[in-house]
Every structure is written in structure tokens, then in C-alpha cells.
Amino acid sequence: MLKLPRFKAAAVQASPVYLNASATAEKAASLVREAAANGAKLVAFPEVFVPGYPYWNWITDPVTGSAWFEKLAKASVLVPGPEVDIVRKAARDTGCHVVLGVNERSPISLGAIYNTLVFIGPDGALLGKHRKLVPTWAEKLTWTGGDGSSLRVYDTEIGRLGGLACGENTNTLARFALLGQGELVHVASYISLPVAPPDYDMAEAIKLRAIAHSFEGKIFTIVSCSTVSEQIIAAMETVVPDARARLQRKSSAFSGIIGPDGRVVGDSLIDDEGIVYADIDLERCIQPKQMHDIVGHYNRFDIFDLRVNRRPQTPLGLAEPEAVAGQEQAGFSSIPGQSE
């Protein structure tokens, strides 16, 4: 008989220790322990929580912002790496699943930073990572786009878990690619964006996107959004004098949990720092699918055909010679210092 998990989820709404990766990782580990002490089995963190969001892209010109890009590149982390290990230990110590947003430094290129979601199991294992497919608008000045190799759903003891970062929760095909892999629990990680156009309500837009994904897929969505701290404002005031007025705009962050009927489960947060919790019962995903199951009976796969390219996109493809006798005769020669 089918028996689906029930558990408590936690969505963190907080700010990083800006551009300090190790200190932010320690803060994240502390928040994991706090959420676990309150019964959470899944803890979701904001987009690029470690070590913060490149707000300068939105408030100054690209040339001025270049110096800040260098600061972020130096403060970004490797995955796996020591900063992520701090959070992995907290997951292992508490038995929590964790989804953590980081700025991931490329191990190859000094100019490539990825907006990455790191998926961590309750034993501290690194389940995988997702690199944001397309940086949004001004973010293109900072992040390199990911590829389809990370568009995955993880089969965990709390259900099939997936996630997307910020604006790509608007990407219908990316969302469907996760639903088509059986996603039941979706983490949508965001940043507070007070510098949006004047008529744009960021908190409402975040909530709307989560409602759409949950209602369309009949799944649970855990929304985690960052906040803009005094530390961030003070740093950006060194970039432009009116940074405070531009970064203190209200209704710029929403964190909460949406059920398969598209309604908020439990409490939610707008702008303020904190953790919100909700009880998840995946059996609630069954009955709504009788009406609309867009990855089952409520679709026409003879008409629609979505294909995902999961080949990793790399800067260089190396065709290495086979280590066989008579290499020299085949046109290969040994390279000093290089193993065969």
C-alpha cells in the first residue's frame, strides 16, 4: 500500500554575513540547528545565501560594479568545499535535509560564478547541485548560466525533492522538467529585490509564482527569501549615495510554504527575518491530481514533446589516447610528468 511521507518543513528568511562565506556558512549551520530543534526535517535557504547577492548590478554601472564582482568572485565557494562542509555537518548532526543557495566558484575559470542550489541529505551527503539556468536581467553581469545536467529531482525519505532559483521559477519548461521527474517537494529560493520597478510588488510576485507551481503540479513549494541587512545597505552606500532609500523599500521579500491546492500552509513572512514552518503531508497531493495531472492523464504527450539536454557543457572536450602498447606507432608519444 502506498504510504507517503509527513514531515515539518522550514523556510529561512534571513540575510548573509555579507561577502563572508565562512561566517555565513556558520550562520546557516546555526539556523539548521534552530529549525531542527523545532522539528523540521527540511530546511530551505535563500538564493545565493553564501555569501550574498550582487546588489551593485542594479544600482551602478558595469564598470564601477566590476570591482565588486571581483570581491564576490574571491568570496565565492567551491562545491564541495569547506564552507559547504560546515552546513553538511549541521545536516548530519540534526538529521535534516538542507537546500542551500551559494555563489559557486568555477574550479576552472576565475571569471565564472554560478548561482547554485546545493542539496544535502540528512546524513550530510551531498545529493547534488543545481546551477541557475539563466541569470535574470542585471544578474547577467555576474553569473554564468548552468546547464541541463543539474535539472534533477532527488528521491529522498521526505519525498521527491527539487528546486529552482528565483526567476527560473517563472520558466515553465524548467518547472515542468522537474514535475516530469516526479517532483513532490519544490524549493524556490529567492532574494529580496527592493530595486524592482516602482509598480512591481516583489513579495506578491514571489508568492504568485509559488502558487502557480504548486497548483499546476499539485505539489508543495517551500519558498525561502533573503532580507536586506544594515550591513548590506552600508556596503552599497559606498557604491551610490542613495543606496539606503533604494534598498529599504517594503514588500520586497516573501517566505512561506504553499500546498498542492495553491494556498499558504501555516504562517508566512514579508520582509522580516525569521523562520517559518509548516507540516507537509504528501498524501494531500493525490486527490488534486484526479482533476489536473499535467504529467499524467491531463496532458497529450502525442502532441507535446519536451526534451532536456543533460550533457554537461564544458569549455574543453579532451580526447585522450588509449593506454595501449605501441602508442608511438599510433602517433602518440608520452608527455613527461603526465600519467598514462
PDB file of C-alpha atoms in Angstrom, residues 175-316:
ATOM      1  CA  ARG A 175       9.392  23.704 -13.817  1.00  0.00           C
ATOM      2  CA  PHE A 176       7.750  21.053 -15.991  1.00  0.00           C
ATOM      3  CA  ALA A 177      11.087  19.245 -16.325  1.00  0.00           C
ATOM      4  CA  LEU A 178      11.099  18.787 -12.538  1.00  0.00           C
ATOM      5  CA  LEU A 179       7.435  17.825 -12.342  1.00  0.00           C
ATOM      6  CA  GLY A 180       8.025  15.308 -15.109  1.00  0.00           C
ATOM      7  CA  GLN A 181      10.607  13.606 -12.878  1.00  0.00           C
ATOM      8  CA  GLY A 182       8.007  13.147 -10.150  1.00  0.00           C
ATOM      9  CA  GLU A 183       8.780  16.196  -8.007  1.00  0.00           C
ATOM     10  CA  LEU A 184       6.540  16.458  -4.929  1.00  0.00           C
ATOM     11  CA  VAL A 185       8.516  18.940  -2.803  1.00  0.00           C
ATOM     12  CA  HIS A 186       9.872  22.035  -4.526  1.00  0.00           C
ATOM     13  CA  VAL A 187      12.260  24.573  -3.005  1.00  0.00           C
ATOM     14  CA  ALA A 188      12.012  28.038  -4.559  1.00  0.00           C
ATOM     15  CA  SER A 189      14.920  30.201  -3.386  1.00  0.00           C
ATOM     16  CA  TYR A 190      14.781  33.974  -3.782  1.00  0.00           C
ATOM     17  CA  ILE A 191      16.481  37.220  -2.808  1.00  0.00           C
ATOM     18  CA  SER A 192      14.819  40.376  -1.566  1.00  0.00           C
ATOM     19  CA  LEU A 193      14.805  42.794  -4.502  1.00  0.00           C
ATOM     20  CA  PRO A 194      13.780  46.294  -3.390  1.00  0.00           C
ATOM     21  CA  VAL A 195      15.221  47.865  -6.569  1.00  0.00           C
ATOM     22  CA  ALA A 196      12.482  46.455  -8.831  1.00  0.00           C
ATOM     23  CA  PRO A 197      10.400  48.850 -10.978  1.00  0.00           C
ATOM     24  CA  PRO A 198       8.083  51.150  -8.944  1.00  0.00           C
ATOM     25  CA  ASP A 199       4.862  49.259  -9.770  1.00  0.00           C
ATOM     26  CA  TYR A 200       6.354  45.811  -9.071  1.00  0.00           C
ATOM     27  CA  ASP A 201       5.458  44.126  -5.775  1.00  0.00           C
ATOM     28  CA  MET A 202       8.309  41.642  -5.279  1.00  0.00           C
ATOM     29  CA  ALA A 203       6.743  39.829  -2.311  1.00  0.00           C
ATOM     30  CA  GLU A 204       3.488  39.319  -4.182  1.00  0.00           C
ATOM     31  CA  ALA A 205       5.339  38.180  -7.318  1.00  0.00           C
ATOM     32  CA  ILE A 206       7.293  35.568  -5.349  1.00  0.00           C
ATOM     33  CA  LYS A 207       4.109  34.263  -3.741  1.00  0.00           C
ATOM     34  CA  LEU A 208       2.283  34.164  -7.086  1.00  0.00           C
ATOM     35  CA  ARG A 209       4.999  32.076  -8.738  1.00  0.00           C
ATOM     36  CA  ALA A 210       4.982  29.565  -5.877  1.00  0.00           C
ATOM     37  CA  ILE A 211       1.200  29.303  -6.008  1.00  0.00           C
ATOM     38  CA  ALA A 212       1.336  28.678  -9.754  1.00  0.00           C
ATOM     39  CA  HIS A 213       3.878  25.855  -9.460  1.00  0.00           C
ATOM     40  CA  SER A 214       2.101  24.181  -6.558  1.00  0.00           C
ATOM     41  CA  PHE A 215      -1.337  24.424  -8.139  1.00  0.00           C
ATOM     42  CA  GLU A 216      -0.211  23.285 -11.586  1.00  0.00           C
ATOM     43  CA  GLY A 217       1.867  20.373 -10.285  1.00  0.00           C
ATOM     44  CA  LYS A 218      -0.276  19.565  -7.206  1.00  0.00           C
ATOM     45  CA  ILE A 219       2.821  19.659  -5.004  1.00  0.00           C
ATOM     46  CA  PHE A 220       4.259  21.537  -2.006  1.00  0.00           C
ATOM     47  CA  THR A 221       6.525  24.545  -2.564  1.00  0.00           C
ATOM     48  CA  ILE A 222       8.851  25.851   0.154  1.00  0.00           C
ATOM     49  CA  VAL A 223       9.764  29.472  -0.551  1.00  0.00           C
ATOM     50  CA  SER A 224      12.876  30.914   1.101  1.00  0.00           C
ATOM     51  CA  CYS A 225      13.875  34.537   0.538  1.00  0.00           C
ATOM     52  CA  SER A 226      16.735  36.653   1.839  1.00  0.00           C
ATOM     53  CA  THR A 227      16.499  40.003   3.582  1.00  0.00           C
ATOM     54  CA  VAL A 228      18.490  43.204   3.131  1.00  0.00           C
ATOM     55  CA  SER A 229      20.530  43.864   6.260  1.00  0.00           C
ATOM     56  CA  GLU A 230      22.010  47.096   7.551  1.00  0.00           C
ATOM     57  CA  GLN A 231      25.413  45.639   6.654  1.00  0.00           C
ATOM     58  CA  ILE A 232      24.375  45.262   3.006  1.00  0.00           C
ATOM     59  CA  ILE A 233      22.928  48.767   2.872  1.00  0.00           C
ATOM     60  CA  ALA A 234      26.085  50.269   4.375  1.00  0.00           C
ATOM     61  CA  ALA A 235      28.235  48.425   1.828  1.00  0.00           C
ATOM     62  CA  MET A 236      26.100  49.627  -1.086  1.00  0.00           C
ATOM     63  CA  GLU A 237      26.164  53.216   0.219  1.00  0.00           C
ATOM     64  CA  THR A 238      29.856  53.191  -0.685  1.00  0.00           C
ATOM     65  CA  VAL A 239      28.753  52.486  -4.272  1.00  0.00           C
ATOM     66  CA  VAL A 240      25.959  55.073  -4.636  1.00  0.00           C
ATOM     67  CA  PRO A 241      24.834  57.678  -2.061  1.00  0.00           C
ATOM     68  CA  ASP A 242      21.110  56.883  -2.373  1.00  0.00           C
ATOM     69  CA  ALA A 243      21.507  53.137  -1.782  1.00  0.00           C
ATOM     70  CA  ARG A 244      19.620  53.243   1.525  1.00  0.00           C
ATOM     71  CA  ALA A 245      16.464  54.700   0.022  1.00  0.00           C
ATOM     72  CA  ARG A 246      16.580  52.192  -2.825  1.00  0.00           C
ATOM     73  CA  LEU A 247      17.225  49.123  -0.652  1.00  0.00           C
ATOM     74  CA  GLN A 248      14.733  49.813   2.163  1.00  0.00           C
ATOM     75  CA  ARG A 249      11.610  49.503   0.039  1.00  0.00           C
ATOM     76  CA  LYS A 250       8.938  47.358   1.705  1.00  0.00           C
ATOM     77  CA  SER A 251       7.161  44.242   0.383  1.00  0.00           C
ATOM     78  CA  SER A 252      10.386  43.013  -1.208  1.00  0.00           C
ATOM     79  CA  ALA A 253      10.665  39.543   0.363  1.00  0.00           C
ATOM     80  CA  PHE A 254       8.237  36.660   0.929  1.00  0.00           C
ATOM     81  CA  SER A 255       8.899  33.312   2.578  1.00  0.00           C
ATOM     82  CA  GLY A 256       6.295  30.654   3.162  1.00  0.00           C
ATOM     83  CA  ILE A 257       5.003  27.220   2.241  1.00  0.00           C
ATOM     84  CA  ILE A 258       2.352  26.579  -0.407  1.00  0.00           C
ATOM     85  CA  GLY A 259       0.190  23.458  -0.544  1.00  0.00           C
ATOM     86  CA  PRO A 260      -0.955  21.475  -3.598  1.00  0.00           C
ATOM     87  CA  ASP A 261      -4.192  23.489  -3.694  1.00  0.00           C
ATOM     88  CA  GLY A 262      -2.200  26.702  -4.172  1.00  0.00           C
ATOM     89  CA  ARG A 263      -2.876  28.065  -0.683  1.00  0.00           C
ATOM     90  CA  VAL A 264      -0.384  29.100   2.008  1.00  0.00           C
ATOM     91  CA  VAL A 265       0.158  26.457   4.686  1.00  0.00           C
ATOM     92  CA  GLY A 266       0.893  27.895   8.138  1.00  0.00           C
ATOM     93  CA  ASP A 267       2.426  31.317   8.628  1.00  0.00           C
ATOM     94  CA  SER A 268       4.442  33.376   6.162  1.00  0.00           C
ATOM     95  CA  LEU A 269       6.908  36.254   6.396  1.00  0.00           C
ATOM     96  CA  ILE A 270       7.159  39.504   4.454  1.00  0.00           C
ATOM     97  CA  ASP A 271      10.441  41.437   4.786  1.00  0.00           C
ATOM     98  CA  ASP A 272      11.225  40.436   8.392  1.00  0.00           C
ATOM     99  CA  GLU A 273      13.972  37.975   9.289  1.00  0.00           C
ATOM    100  CA  GLY A 274      12.910  34.647  10.766  1.00  0.00           C
ATOM    101  CA  ILE A 275      11.970  31.029  10.075  1.00  0.00           C
ATOM    102  CA  VAL A 276       8.518  29.844   9.027  1.00  0.00           C
ATOM    103  CA  TYR A 277       7.314  26.272   9.497  1.00  0.00           C
ATOM    104  CA  ALA A 278       4.567  24.095   8.109  1.00  0.00           C
ATOM    105  CA  ASP A 279       3.530  20.459   8.340  1.00  0.00           C
ATOM    106  CA  ILE A 280       3.757  18.671   4.998  1.00  0.00           C
ATOM    107  CA  ASP A 281       1.520  15.685   4.218  1.00  0.00           C
ATOM    108  CA  LEU A 282       2.307  14.410   0.728  1.00  0.00           C
ATOM    109  CA  GLU A 283      -0.922  12.418   0.640  1.00  0.00           C
ATOM    110  CA  ARG A 284      -2.589  15.785   0.020  1.00  0.00           C
ATOM    111  CA  CYS A 285      -1.026  15.669  -3.474  1.00  0.00           C
ATOM    112  CA  ILE A 286      -3.136  12.677  -4.563  1.00  0.00           C
ATOM    113  CA  GLN A 287      -6.736  13.878  -4.868  1.00  0.00           C
ATOM    114  CA  PRO A 288      -5.999  17.151  -6.742  1.00  0.00           C
ATOM    115  CA  LYS A 289      -4.240  15.120  -9.451  1.00  0.00           C
ATOM    116  CA  GLN A 290      -7.529  13.369 -10.258  1.00  0.00           C
ATOM    117  CA  MET A 291      -8.659  16.673 -11.761  1.00  0.00           C
ATOM    118  CA  HIS A 292      -5.411  18.023 -13.271  1.00  0.00           C
ATOM    119  CA  ASP A 293      -2.374  15.772 -13.588  1.00  0.00           C
ATOM    120  CA  ILE A 294      -0.186  17.590 -16.105  1.00  0.00           C
ATOM    121  CA  VAL A 295       2.449  14.839 -16.022  1.00  0.00           C
ATOM    122  CA  GLY A 296      -0.206  12.142 -16.384  1.00  0.00           C
ATOM    123  CA  HIS A 297      -3.749  11.963 -17.709  1.00  0.00           C
ATOM    124  CA  TYR A 298      -4.202  15.728 -18.123  1.00  0.00           C
ATOM    125  CA  ASN A 299      -1.716  16.029 -20.969  1.00  0.00           C
ATOM    126  CA  ARG A 300      -1.223  14.928 -24.555  1.00  0.00           C
ATOM    127  CA  PHE A 301       2.284  13.584 -24.961  1.00  0.00           C
ATOM    128  CA  ASP A 302       1.459  12.596 -28.534  1.00  0.00           C
ATOM    129  CA  ILE A 303       1.197  16.350 -29.202  1.00  0.00           C
ATOM    130  CA  PHE A 304       3.722  17.852 -26.777  1.00  0.00           C
ATOM    131  CA  ASP A 305       7.306  16.591 -26.533  1.00  0.00           C
ATOM    132  CA  LEU A 306       9.724  18.229 -24.060  1.00  0.00           C
ATOM    133  CA  ARG A 307      13.340  17.087 -24.306  1.00  0.00           C
ATOM    134  CA  VAL A 308      16.058  18.020 -21.810  1.00  0.00           C
ATOM    135  CA  ASN A 309      19.726  18.049 -22.794  1.00  0.00           C
ATOM    136  CA  ARG A 310      21.525  16.678 -19.745  1.00  0.00           C
ATOM    137  CA  ARG A 311      25.001  16.707 -21.255  1.00  0.00           C
ATOM    138  CA  PRO A 312      27.313  18.863 -19.106  1.00  0.00           C
ATOM    139  CA  GLN A 313      28.541  21.879 -21.048  1.00  0.00           C
ATOM    140  CA  THR A 314      32.301  22.205 -20.571  1.00  0.00           C
ATOM    141  CA  PRO A 315      34.854  24.628 -22.049  1.00  0.00           C
ATOM    142  CA  LEU A 316      37.006  21.830 -23.390  1.00  0.00           C
TER     143      LEU A 316
END
